[in-house]
N, CA, C and O atoms as a Maestro MAE file, in Angstrom:
{
 s_m_m2io_version
 :::
 2.0.0
}

f_m_ct {
 s_m_title
 :::
 protein
 m_atom[296] {
  # First column is atom index #
  i_m_mmod_type
  r_m_x_coord
  r_m_y_coord
  r_m_z_coord
  i_m_residue_number
  s_m_chain_name
  s_m_pdb_residue_name
  s_m_pdb_atom_name
  i_m_atomic_number
  :::
  1 25 -17.148 3.180 -4.393 1 A "UNK " " N  " 7
  2 3 -16.408 2.978 -3.163 1 A "UNK " " CA " 6
  3 2 -14.998 3.548 -3.273 1 A "UNK " " C  " 6
  4 15 -14.449 4.041 -2.288 1 A "UNK " " O  " 8
  5 25 -14.412 3.484 -4.460 2 A "UNK " " N  " 7
  6 3 -13.061 3.999 -4.633 2 A "UNK " " CA " 6
  7 2 -13.033 5.506 -4.387 2 A "UNK " " C  " 6
  8 15 -12.031 6.041 -3.913 2 A "UNK " " O  " 8
  9 25 -14.107 6.173 -4.700 3 A "UNK " " N  " 7
  10 3 -14.168 7.623 -4.535 3 A "UNK " " CA " 6
  11 2 -14.436 8.011 -3.088 3 A "UNK " " C  " 6
  12 15 -13.843 8.971 -2.596 3 A "UNK " " O  " 8
  13 25 -15.310 7.293 -2.394 4 A "UNK " " N  " 7
  14 3 -15.805 7.727 -1.086 4 A "UNK " " CA " 6
  15 2 -15.173 7.035 0.120 4 A "UNK " " C  " 6
  16 15 -15.260 7.559 1.231 4 A "UNK " " O  " 8
  17 25 -14.548 5.890 -0.059 5 A "UNK " " N  " 7
  18 3 -14.001 5.129 1.058 5 A "UNK " " CA " 6
  19 2 -12.476 5.197 1.007 5 A "UNK " " C  " 6
  20 15 -11.862 4.758 0.034 5 A "UNK " " O  " 8
  21 25 -11.863 5.751 2.063 6 A "UNK " " N  " 7
  22 3 -10.407 5.925 2.092 6 A "UNK " " CA " 6
  23 2 -9.661 4.599 2.032 6 A "UNK " " C  " 6
  24 15 -8.652 4.482 1.336 6 A "UNK " " O  " 8
  25 25 -10.150 3.605 2.757 7 A "UNK " " N  " 7
  26 3 -9.470 2.304 2.785 7 A "UNK " " CA " 6
  27 2 -9.480 1.646 1.408 7 A "UNK " " C  " 6
  28 15 -8.467 1.107 0.963 7 A "UNK " " O  " 8
  29 25 -10.616 1.693 0.746 8 A "UNK " " N  " 7
  30 3 -10.730 1.101 -0.583 8 A "UNK " " CA " 6
  31 2 -9.893 1.904 -1.581 8 A "UNK " " C  " 6
  32 15 -9.263 1.329 -2.468 8 A "UNK " " O  " 8
  33 25 -9.887 3.219 -1.438 9 A "UNK " " N  " 7
  34 3 -9.082 4.079 -2.310 9 A "UNK " " CA " 6
  35 2 -7.597 3.737 -2.155 9 A "UNK " " C  " 6
  36 15 -6.879 3.636 -3.149 9 A "UNK " " O  " 8
  37 25 -7.142 3.561 -0.932 10 A "UNK " " N  " 7
  38 3 -5.740 3.205 -0.691 10 A "UNK " " CA " 6
  39 2 -5.419 1.834 -1.300 10 A "UNK " " C  " 6
  40 15 -4.348 1.637 -1.875 10 A "UNK " " O  " 8
  41 25 -6.354 0.897 -1.167 11 A "UNK " " N  " 7
  42 3 -6.173 -0.437 -1.738 11 A "UNK " " CA " 6
  43 2 -6.064 -0.350 -3.258 11 A "UNK " " C  " 6
  44 15 -5.189 -0.976 -3.857 11 A "UNK " " O  " 8
  45 25 -6.949 0.422 -3.881 12 A "UNK " " N  " 7
  46 3 -6.924 0.577 -5.334 12 A "UNK " " CA " 6
  47 2 -5.639 1.269 -5.779 12 A "UNK " " C  " 6
  48 15 -5.053 0.895 -6.795 12 A "UNK " " O  " 8
  49 25 -5.203 2.261 -5.036 13 A "UNK " " N  " 7
  50 3 -3.955 2.961 -5.376 13 A "UNK " " CA " 6
  51 2 -2.754 2.028 -5.300 13 A "UNK " " C  " 6
  52 15 -1.863 2.094 -6.147 13 A "UNK " " O  " 8
  53 25 -2.722 1.147 -4.277 14 A "UNK " " N  " 7
  54 3 -1.627 0.173 -4.158 14 A "UNK " " CA " 6
  55 2 -1.590 -0.748 -5.377 14 A "UNK " " C  " 6
  56 15 -0.521 -1.045 -5.911 14 A "UNK " " O  " 8
  57 25 -2.772 -1.196 -5.811 15 A "UNK " " N  " 7
  58 3 -2.818 -2.082 -6.971 15 A "UNK " " CA " 6
  59 2 -2.373 -1.364 -8.236 15 A "UNK " " C  " 6
  60 15 -1.667 -1.938 -9.066 15 A "UNK " " O  " 8
  61 25 -2.789 -0.100 -8.386 16 A "UNK " " N  " 7
  62 3 -2.386 0.667 -9.568 16 A "UNK " " CA " 6
  63 2 -0.880 0.918 -9.578 16 A "UNK " " C  " 6
  64 15 -0.261 0.911 -10.642 16 A "UNK " " O  " 8
  65 25 -0.285 1.138 -8.407 17 A "UNK " " N  " 7
  66 3 1.165 1.348 -8.329 17 A "UNK " " CA " 6
  67 2 1.928 0.093 -8.734 17 A "UNK " " C  " 6
  68 15 3.052 0.174 -9.229 17 A "UNK " " O  " 8
  69 25 1.304 -1.079 -8.518 18 A "UNK " " N  " 7
  70 3 1.925 -2.340 -8.932 18 A "UNK " " CA " 6
  71 2 1.809 -2.557 -10.437 18 A "UNK " " C  " 6
  72 15 2.361 -3.517 -10.975 18 A "UNK " " O  " 8
  73 25 1.081 -1.650 -11.124 19 A "UNK " " N  " 7
  74 3 0.952 -1.755 -12.574 19 A "UNK " " CA " 6
  75 2 -0.245 -2.553 -13.045 19 A "UNK " " C  " 6
  76 15 -0.304 -2.942 -14.211 19 A "UNK " " O  " 8
  77 25 -1.195 -2.804 -12.171 20 A "UNK " " N  " 7
  78 3 -2.381 -3.556 -12.561 20 A "UNK " " CA " 6
  79 2 -3.282 -2.691 -13.439 20 A "UNK " " C  " 6
  80 15 -3.428 -1.497 -13.177 20 A "UNK " " O  " 8
  81 25 -3.886 -3.269 -14.475 21 A "UNK " " N  " 7
  82 3 -4.835 -2.515 -15.296 21 A "UNK " " CA " 6
  83 2 -6.071 -2.128 -14.481 21 A "UNK " " C  " 6
  84 15 -6.405 -2.788 -13.497 21 A "UNK " " O  " 8
  85 25 -6.744 -1.058 -14.897 22 A "UNK " " N  " 7
  86 3 -7.882 -0.559 -14.133 22 A "UNK " " CA " 6
  87 2 -8.986 -1.607 -14.002 22 A "UNK " " C  " 6
  88 15 -9.641 -1.681 -12.962 22 A "UNK " " O  " 8
  89 25 -9.203 -2.418 -15.037 23 A "UNK " " N  " 7
  90 3 -10.252 -3.441 -14.958 23 A "UNK " " CA " 6
  91 2 -9.941 -4.471 -13.870 23 A "UNK " " C  " 6
  92 15 -10.852 -4.958 -13.201 23 A "UNK " " O  " 8
  93 25 -8.667 -4.803 -13.690 24 A "UNK " " N  " 7
  94 3 -8.258 -5.735 -12.633 24 A "UNK " " CA " 6
  95 2 -8.422 -5.077 -11.273 24 A "UNK " " C  " 6
  96 15 -8.893 -5.707 -10.326 24 A "UNK " " O  " 8
  97 25 -8.032 -3.803 -11.174 25 A "UNK " " N  " 7
  98 3 -8.191 -3.064 -9.919 25 A "UNK " " CA " 6
  99 2 -9.662 -3.028 -9.525 25 A "UNK " " C  " 6
  100 15 -10.010 -3.283 -8.372 25 A "UNK " " O  " 8
  101 25 -10.514 -2.713 -10.480 26 A "UNK " " N  " 7
  102 3 -11.952 -2.640 -10.203 26 A "UNK " " CA " 6
  103 2 -12.499 -3.995 -9.763 26 A "UNK " " C  " 6
  104 15 -13.309 -4.064 -8.838 26 A "UNK " " O  " 8
  105 25 -12.067 -5.066 -10.414 27 A "UNK " " N  " 7
  106 3 -12.508 -6.406 -10.037 27 A "UNK " " CA " 6
  107 2 -12.044 -6.760 -8.629 27 A "UNK " " C  " 6
  108 15 -12.808 -7.345 -7.861 27 A "UNK " " O  " 8
  109 25 -10.808 -6.416 -8.277 28 A "UNK " " N  " 7
  110 3 -10.301 -6.701 -6.935 28 A "UNK " " CA " 6
  111 2 -11.044 -5.896 -5.871 28 A "UNK " " C  " 6
  112 15 -11.303 -6.401 -4.779 28 A "UNK " " O  " 8
  113 25 -11.386 -4.651 -6.185 29 A "UNK " " N  " 7
  114 3 -12.156 -3.827 -5.253 29 A "UNK " " CA " 6
  115 2 -13.532 -4.440 -5.031 29 A "UNK " " C  " 6
  116 15 -14.018 -4.495 -3.901 29 A "UNK " " O  " 8
  117 25 -14.155 -4.897 -6.105 30 A "UNK " " N  " 7
  118 3 -15.470 -5.539 -5.982 30 A "UNK " " CA " 6
  119 2 -15.373 -6.770 -5.092 30 A "UNK " " C  " 6
  120 15 -16.214 -6.974 -4.216 30 A "UNK " " O  " 8
  121 25 -14.339 -7.600 -5.314 31 A "UNK " " N  " 7
  122 3 -14.161 -8.798 -4.488 31 A "UNK " " CA " 6
  123 2 -13.913 -8.432 -3.034 31 A "UNK " " C  " 6
  124 15 -14.433 -9.093 -2.135 31 A "UNK " " O  " 8
  125 25 -13.120 -7.379 -2.785 32 A "UNK " " N  " 7
  126 3 -12.861 -6.950 -1.415 32 A "UNK " " CA " 6
  127 2 -14.157 -6.500 -0.742 32 A "UNK " " C  " 6
  128 15 -14.396 -6.824 0.421 32 A "UNK " " O  " 8
  129 25 -14.990 -5.761 -1.464 33 A "UNK " " N  " 7
  130 3 -16.272 -5.323 -0.905 33 A "UNK " " CA " 6
  131 2 -17.184 -6.511 -0.611 33 A "UNK " " C  " 6
  132 15 -17.898 -6.513 0.392 33 A "UNK " " O  " 8
  133 25 -17.164 -7.515 -1.477 34 A "UNK " " N  " 7
  134 3 -17.957 -8.723 -1.224 34 A "UNK " " CA " 6
  135 2 -17.470 -9.451 0.023 34 A "UNK " " C  " 6
  136 15 -18.280 -9.932 0.815 34 A "UNK " " O  " 8
  137 25 -16.162 -9.535 0.204 35 A "UNK " " N  " 7
  138 3 -15.608 -10.187 1.399 35 A "UNK " " CA " 6
  139 2 -15.980 -9.417 2.664 35 A "UNK " " C  " 6
  140 15 -16.341 -10.016 3.676 35 A "UNK " " O  " 8
  141 25 -15.892 -8.109 2.605 36 A "UNK " " N  " 7
  142 3 -16.267 -7.287 3.757 36 A "UNK " " CA " 6
  143 2 -17.741 -7.467 4.083 36 A "UNK " " C  " 6
  144 15 -18.112 -7.633 5.245 36 A "UNK " " O  " 8
  145 25 -18.585 -7.432 3.044 37 A "UNK " " N  " 7
  146 3 -20.029 -7.586 3.248 37 A "UNK " " CA " 6
  147 2 -20.356 -8.948 3.840 37 A "UNK " " C  " 6
  148 15 -21.154 -9.044 4.773 37 A "UNK " " O  " 8
  149 25 -19.745 -10.000 3.307 38 A "UNK " " N  " 7
  150 3 -19.984 -11.341 3.825 38 A "UNK " " CA " 6
  151 2 -19.580 -11.441 5.290 38 A "UNK " " C  " 6
  152 15 -20.306 -12.012 6.104 38 A "UNK " " O  " 8
  153 25 -18.426 -10.885 5.618 39 A "UNK " " N  " 7
  154 3 -17.944 -10.931 6.999 39 A "UNK " " CA " 6
  155 2 -18.884 -10.187 7.943 39 A "UNK " " C  " 6
  156 15 -19.152 -10.652 9.051 39 A "UNK " " O  " 8
  157 25 -19.382 -9.041 7.508 40 A "UNK " " N  " 7
  158 3 -20.305 -8.271 8.348 40 A "UNK " " CA " 6
  159 2 -21.598 -9.030 8.597 40 A "UNK " " C  " 6
  160 15 -22.115 -9.043 9.715 40 A "UNK " " O  " 8
  161 25 -22.118 -9.660 7.552 41 A "UNK " " N  " 7
  162 3 -23.369 -10.426 7.701 41 A "UNK " " CA " 6
  163 2 -23.129 -11.659 8.565 41 A "UNK " " C  " 6
  164 15 -23.929 -11.967 9.448 41 A "UNK " " O  " 8
  165 25 -22.035 -12.359 8.312 42 A "UNK " " N  " 7
  166 3 -21.723 -13.581 9.056 42 A "UNK " " CA " 6
  167 2 -21.551 -13.303 10.546 42 A "UNK " " C  " 6
  168 15 -22.040 -14.064 11.380 42 A "UNK " " O  " 8
  169 25 -20.860 -12.219 10.882 43 A "UNK " " N  " 7
  170 3 -20.571 -11.906 12.277 43 A "UNK " " CA " 6
  171 2 -21.576 -10.953 12.905 43 A "UNK " " C  " 6
  172 15 -21.428 -10.562 14.062 43 A "UNK " " O  " 8
  173 25 -22.601 -10.580 12.141 44 A "UNK " " N  " 7
  174 3 -23.657 -9.685 12.612 44 A "UNK " " CA " 6
  175 2 -23.063 -8.402 13.209 44 A "UNK " " C  " 6
  176 15 -23.347 -8.037 14.350 44 A "UNK " " O  " 8
  177 25 -22.229 -7.732 12.405 45 A "UNK " " N  " 7
  178 3 -21.528 -6.527 12.842 45 A "UNK " " CA " 6
  179 2 -21.907 -5.344 11.961 45 A "UNK " " C  " 6
  180 15 -22.468 -5.510 10.878 45 A "UNK " " O  " 8
  181 25 -21.596 -4.163 12.441 46 A "UNK " " N  " 7
  182 3 -21.721 -2.958 11.645 46 A "UNK " " CA " 6
  183 2 -20.359 -2.630 11.051 46 A "UNK " " C  " 6
  184 15 -19.326 -3.024 11.592 46 A "UNK " " O  " 8
  185 25 -20.362 -1.914 9.948 47 A "UNK " " N  " 7
  186 3 -19.103 -1.522 9.313 47 A "UNK " " CA " 6
  187 2 -18.429 -0.439 10.138 47 A "UNK " " C  " 6
  188 15 -19.077 0.507 10.587 47 A "UNK " " O  " 8
  189 25 -17.133 -0.581 10.333 48 A "UNK " " N  " 7
  190 3 -16.339 0.419 11.044 48 A "UNK " " CA " 6
  191 2 -15.159 0.813 10.163 48 A "UNK " " C  " 6
  192 15 -14.436 -0.049 9.663 48 A "UNK " " O  " 8
  193 25 -14.968 2.110 9.976 49 A "UNK " " N  " 7
  194 3 -13.759 2.560 9.285 49 A "UNK " " CA " 6
  195 2 -12.563 2.182 10.145 49 A "UNK " " C  " 6
  196 15 -12.657 2.152 11.372 49 A "UNK " " O  " 8
  197 25 -11.467 1.902 9.515 50 A "UNK " " N  " 7
  198 3 -10.236 1.521 10.229 50 A "UNK " " CA " 6
  199 2 -10.447 0.279 11.092 50 A "UNK " " C  " 6
  200 15 -9.925 0.199 12.204 50 A "UNK " " O  " 8
  201 25 -11.198 -0.675 10.590 51 A "UNK " " N  " 7
  202 3 -11.500 -1.900 11.333 51 A "UNK " " CA " 6
  203 2 -10.225 -2.621 11.771 51 A "UNK " " C  " 6
  204 15 -10.128 -3.072 12.912 51 A "UNK " " O  " 8
  205 25 -9.250 -2.730 10.869 52 A "UNK " " N  " 7
  206 3 -8.022 -3.451 11.196 52 A "UNK " " CA " 6
  207 2 -7.265 -2.774 12.329 52 A "UNK " " C  " 6
  208 15 -6.746 -3.445 13.221 52 A "UNK " " O  " 8
  209 25 -7.199 -1.450 12.297 53 A "UNK " " N  " 7
  210 3 -6.518 -0.716 13.358 53 A "UNK " " CA " 6
  211 2 -7.226 -0.928 14.699 53 A "UNK " " C  " 6
  212 15 -6.574 -1.150 15.720 53 A "UNK " " O  " 8
  213 25 -8.556 -0.859 14.694 54 A "UNK " " N  " 7
  214 3 -9.322 -1.079 15.915 54 A "UNK " " CA " 6
  215 2 -9.148 -2.499 16.432 54 A "UNK " " C  " 6
  216 15 -9.060 -2.722 17.640 54 A "UNK " " O  " 8
  217 25 -9.097 -3.464 15.508 55 A "UNK " " N  " 7
  218 3 -8.929 -4.866 15.898 55 A "UNK " " CA " 6
  219 2 -7.570 -5.080 16.555 55 A "UNK " " C  " 6
  220 15 -7.464 -5.820 17.534 55 A "UNK " " O  " 8
  221 25 -6.530 -4.439 16.024 56 A "UNK " " N  " 7
  222 3 -5.197 -4.569 16.606 56 A "UNK " " CA " 6
  223 2 -5.167 -4.013 18.028 56 A "UNK " " C  " 6
  224 15 -4.579 -4.616 18.926 56 A "UNK " " O  " 8
  225 25 -5.809 -2.851 18.227 57 A "UNK " " N  " 7
  226 3 -5.830 -2.257 19.562 57 A "UNK " " CA " 6
  227 2 -6.597 -3.132 20.551 57 A "UNK " " C  " 6
  228 15 -6.176 -3.289 21.697 57 A "UNK " " O  " 8
  229 25 -7.725 -3.703 20.111 58 A "UNK " " N  " 7
  230 3 -8.493 -4.578 20.988 58 A "UNK " " CA " 6
  231 2 -7.684 -5.817 21.354 58 A "UNK " " C  " 6
  232 15 -7.717 -6.265 22.500 58 A "UNK " " O  " 8
  233 25 -6.952 -6.375 20.378 59 A "UNK " " N  " 7
  234 3 -6.133 -7.553 20.630 59 A "UNK " " CA " 6
  235 2 -5.017 -7.229 21.613 59 A "UNK " " C  " 6
  236 15 -4.739 -8.015 22.519 59 A "UNK " " O  " 8
  237 25 -4.377 -6.074 21.440 60 A "UNK " " N  " 7
  238 3 -3.306 -5.675 22.356 60 A "UNK " " CA " 6
  239 2 -3.843 -5.473 23.770 60 A "UNK " " C  " 6
  240 15 -3.180 -5.844 24.739 60 A "UNK " " O  " 8
  241 25 -5.032 -4.892 23.901 61 A "UNK " " N  " 7
  242 3 -5.634 -4.701 25.218 61 A "UNK " " CA " 6
  243 2 -5.921 -6.036 25.880 61 A "UNK " " C  " 6
  244 15 -5.692 -6.192 27.080 61 A "UNK " " O  " 8
  245 25 -6.420 -7.004 25.115 62 A "UNK " " N  " 7
  246 3 -6.705 -8.325 25.674 62 A "UNK " " CA " 6
  247 2 -5.429 -9.011 26.134 62 A "UNK " " C  " 6
  248 15 -5.415 -9.665 27.177 62 A "UNK " " O  " 8
  249 25 -4.360 -8.867 25.366 63 A "UNK " " N  " 7
  250 3 -3.087 -9.482 25.739 63 A "UNK " " CA " 6
  251 2 -2.558 -8.846 27.017 63 A "UNK " " C  " 6
  252 15 -2.069 -9.544 27.906 63 A "UNK " " O  " 8
  253 25 -2.654 -7.530 27.110 64 A "UNK " " N  " 7
  254 3 -2.166 -6.846 28.303 64 A "UNK " " CA " 6
  255 2 -2.970 -7.235 29.543 64 A "UNK " " C  " 6
  256 15 -2.408 -7.364 30.630 64 A "UNK " " O  " 8
  257 25 -4.279 -7.420 29.384 65 A "UNK " " N  " 7
  258 3 -5.110 -7.834 30.519 65 A "UNK " " CA " 6
  259 2 -4.782 -9.264 30.936 65 A "UNK " " C  " 6
  260 15 -4.811 -9.597 32.121 65 A "UNK " " O  " 8
  261 25 -4.469 -10.107 29.951 66 A "UNK " " N  " 7
  262 3 -4.182 -11.514 30.244 66 A "UNK " " CA " 6
  263 2 -2.816 -11.679 30.897 66 A "UNK " " C  " 6
  264 15 -2.635 -12.558 31.739 66 A "UNK " " O  " 8
  265 25 -1.855 -10.844 30.520 67 A "UNK " " N  " 7
  266 3 -0.507 -10.966 31.039 67 A "UNK " " CA " 6
  267 2 -0.038 -9.604 31.579 67 A "UNK " " C  " 6
  268 15 0.518 -8.807 30.823 67 A "UNK " " O  " 8
  269 25 -0.250 -9.334 32.847 68 A "UNK " " N  " 7
  270 3 0.146 -8.046 33.416 68 A "UNK " " CA " 6
  271 2 1.642 -7.771 33.320 68 A "UNK " " C  " 6
  272 15 2.045 -6.608 33.308 68 A "UNK " " O  " 8
  273 25 2.477 -8.807 33.253 69 A "UNK " " N  " 7
  274 3 3.922 -8.590 33.184 69 A "UNK " " CA " 6
  275 2 4.312 -7.895 31.884 69 A "UNK " " C  " 6
  276 15 5.326 -7.199 31.845 69 A "UNK " " O  " 8
  277 25 3.530 -8.066 30.819 70 A "UNK " " N  " 7
  278 3 3.821 -7.406 29.556 70 A "UNK " " CA " 6
  279 2 3.561 -5.907 29.643 70 A "UNK " " C  " 6
  280 15 4.203 -5.125 28.943 70 A "UNK " " O  " 8
  281 25 2.636 -5.509 30.485 71 A "UNK " " N  " 7
  282 3 2.308 -4.104 30.611 71 A "UNK " " CA " 6
  283 2 3.515 -3.304 31.103 71 A "UNK " " C  " 6
  284 15 3.737 -2.181 30.652 71 A "UNK " " O  " 8
  285 25 4.284 -3.865 32.011 72 A "UNK " " N  " 7
  286 3 5.471 -3.187 32.514 72 A "UNK " " CA " 6
  287 2 6.545 -3.083 31.423 72 A "UNK " " C  " 6
  288 15 7.316 -2.124 31.396 72 A "UNK " " O  " 8
  289 25 6.589 -4.061 30.539 73 A "UNK " " N  " 7
  290 3 7.576 -4.057 29.466 73 A "UNK " " CA " 6
  291 2 7.292 -2.982 28.430 73 A "UNK " " C  " 6
  292 15 8.217 -2.467 27.802 73 A "UNK " " O  " 8
  293 25 6.018 -2.638 28.243 74 A "UNK " " N  " 7
  294 3 5.674 -1.623 27.252 74 A "UNK " " CA " 6
  295 2 5.801 -0.286 27.877 74 A "UNK " " C  " 6
  296 15 5.558 0.727 27.221 74 A "UNK " " O  " 8
  :::
 }
 m_bond[295] {
  # First column is bond index #
  i_m_from
  i_m_to
  i_m_order
  :::
  1 1 2 1
  2 2 3 1
  3 3 4 2
  4 3 5 1
  5 5 6 1
  6 6 7 1
  7 7 8 2
  8 7 9 1
  9 9 10 1
  10 10 11 1
  11 11 12 2
  12 11 13 1
  13 13 14 1
  14 14 15 1
  15 15 16 2
  16 15 17 1
  17 17 18 1
  18 18 19 1
  19 19 20 2
  20 19 21 1
  21 21 22 1
  22 22 23 1
  23 23 24 2
  24 23 25 1
  25 25 26 1
  26 26 27 1
  27 27 28 2
  28 27 29 1
  29 29 30 1
  30 30 31 1
  31 31 32 2
  32 31 33 1
  33 33 34 1
  34 34 35 1
  35 35 36 2
  36 35 37 1
  37 37 38 1
  38 38 39 1
  39 39 40 2
  40 39 41 1
  41 41 42 1
  42 42 43 1
  43 43 44 2
  44 43 45 1
  45 45 46 1
  46 46 47 1
  47 47 48 2
  48 47 49 1
  49 49 50 1
  50 50 51 1
  51 51 52 2
  52 51 53 1
  53 53 54 1
  54 54 55 1
  55 55 56 2
  56 55 57 1
  57 57 58 1
  58 58 59 1
  59 59 60 2
  60 59 61 1
  61 61 62 1
  62 62 63 1
  63 63 64 2
  64 63 65 1
  65 65 66 1
  66 66 67 1
  67 67 68 2
  68 67 69 1
  69 69 70 1
  70 70 71 1
  71 71 72 2
  72 71 73 1
  73 73 74 1
  74 74 75 1
  75 75 76 2
  76 75 77 1
  77 77 78 1
  78 78 79 1
  79 79 80 2
  80 79 81 1
  81 81 82 1
  82 82 83 1
  83 83 84 2
  84 83 85 1
  85 85 86 1
  86 86 87 1
  87 87 88 2
  88 87 89 1
  89 89 90 1
  90 90 91 1
  91 91 92 2
  92 91 93 1
  93 93 94 1
  94 94 95 1
  95 95 96 2
  96 95 97 1
  97 97 98 1
  98 98 99 1
  99 99 100 2
  100 99 101 1
  101 101 102 1
  102 102 103 1
  103 103 104 2
  104 103 105 1
  105 105 106 1
  106 106 107 1
  107 107 108 2
  108 107 109 1
  109 109 110 1
  110 110 111 1
  111 111 112 2
  112 111 113 1
  113 113 114 1
  114 114 115 1
  115 115 116 2
  116 115 117 1
  117 117 118 1
  118 118 119 1
  119 119 120 2
  120 119 121 1
  121 121 122 1
  122 122 123 1
  123 123 124 2
  124 123 125 1
  125 125 126 1
  126 126 127 1
  127 127 128 2
  128 127 129 1
  129 129 130 1
  130 130 131 1
  131 131 132 2
  132 131 133 1
  133 133 134 1
  134 134 135 1
  135 135 136 2
  136 135 137 1
  137 137 138 1
  138 138 139 1
  139 139 140 2
  140 139 141 1
  141 141 142 1
  142 142 143 1
  143 143 144 2
  144 143 145 1
  145 145 146 1
  146 146 147 1
  147 147 148 2
  148 147 149 1
  149 149 150 1
  150 150 151 1
  151 151 152 2
  152 151 153 1
  153 153 154 1
  154 154 155 1
  155 155 156 2
  156 155 157 1
  157 157 158 1
  158 158 159 1
  159 159 160 2
  160 159 161 1
  161 161 162 1
  162 162 163 1
  163 163 164 2
  164 163 165 1
  165 165 166 1
  166 166 167 1
  167 167 168 2
  168 167 169 1
  169 169 170 1
  170 170 171 1
  171 171 172 2
  172 171 173 1
  173 173 174 1
  174 174 175 1
  175 175 176 2
  176 175 177 1
  177 177 178 1
  178 178 179 1
  179 179 180 2
  180 179 181 1
  181 181 182 1
  182 182 183 1
  183 183 184 2
  184 183 185 1
  185 185 186 1
  186 186 187 1
  187 187 188 2
  188 187 189 1
  189 189 190 1
  190 190 191 1
  191 191 192 2
  192 191 193 1
  193 193 194 1
  194 194 195 1
  195 195 196 2
  196 195 197 1
  197 197 198 1
  198 198 199 1
  199 199 200 2
  200 199 201 1
  201 201 202 1
  202 202 203 1
  203 203 204 2
  204 203 205 1
  205 205 206 1
  206 206 207 1
  207 207 208 2
  208 207 209 1
  209 209 210 1
  210 210 211 1
  211 211 212 2
  212 211 213 1
  213 213 214 1
  214 214 215 1
  215 215 216 2
  216 215 217 1
  217 217 218 1
  218 218 219 1
  219 219 220 2
  220 219 221 1
  221 221 222 1
  222 222 223 1
  223 223 224 2
  224 223 225 1
  225 225 226 1
  226 226 227 1
  227 227 228 2
  228 227 229 1
  229 229 230 1
  230 230 231 1
  231 231 232 2
  232 231 233 1
  233 233 234 1
  234 234 235 1
  235 235 236 2
  236 235 237 1
  237 237 238 1
  238 238 239 1
  239 239 240 2
  240 239 241 1
  241 241 242 1
  242 242 243 1
  243 243 244 2
  244 243 245 1
  245 245 246 1
  246 246 247 1
  247 247 248 2
  248 247 249 1
  249 249 250 1
  250 250 251 1
  251 251 252 2
  252 251 253 1
  253 253 254 1
  254 254 255 1
  255 255 256 2
  256 255 257 1
  257 257 258 1
  258 258 259 1
  259 259 260 2
  260 259 261 1
  261 261 262 1
  262 262 263 1
  263 263 264 2
  264 263 265 1
  265 265 266 1
  266 266 267 1
  267 267 268 2
  268 267 269 1
  269 269 270 1
  270 270 271 1
  271 271 272 2
  272 271 273 1
  273 273 274 1
  274 274 275 1
  275 275 276 2
  276 275 277 1
  277 277 278 1
  278 278 279 1
  279 279 280 2
  280 279 281 1
  281 281 282 1
  282 282 283 1
  283 283 284 2
  284 283 285 1
  285 285 286 1
  286 286 287 1
  287 287 288 2
  288 287 289 1
  289 289 290 1
  290 290 291 1
  291 291 292 2
  292 291 293 1
  293 293 294 1
  294 294 295 1
  295 295 296 2
  :::
 }
}
């Protein structure tokens, strides 16, 4: 996953920059993949690259629909 997935690669790079040993980085990546897998199964979803970015945009759209006065402010 570190080789093929940009998000996981960025996560591993952040940990390495903090000075974490490779074995710790690998363990954290494995745990992150387990959390992602569990969440996908629990919520019956498909994997999406840039999930967090998409989630933020969906949340902002919902807020704008709920409060039209905010739309004028943006």
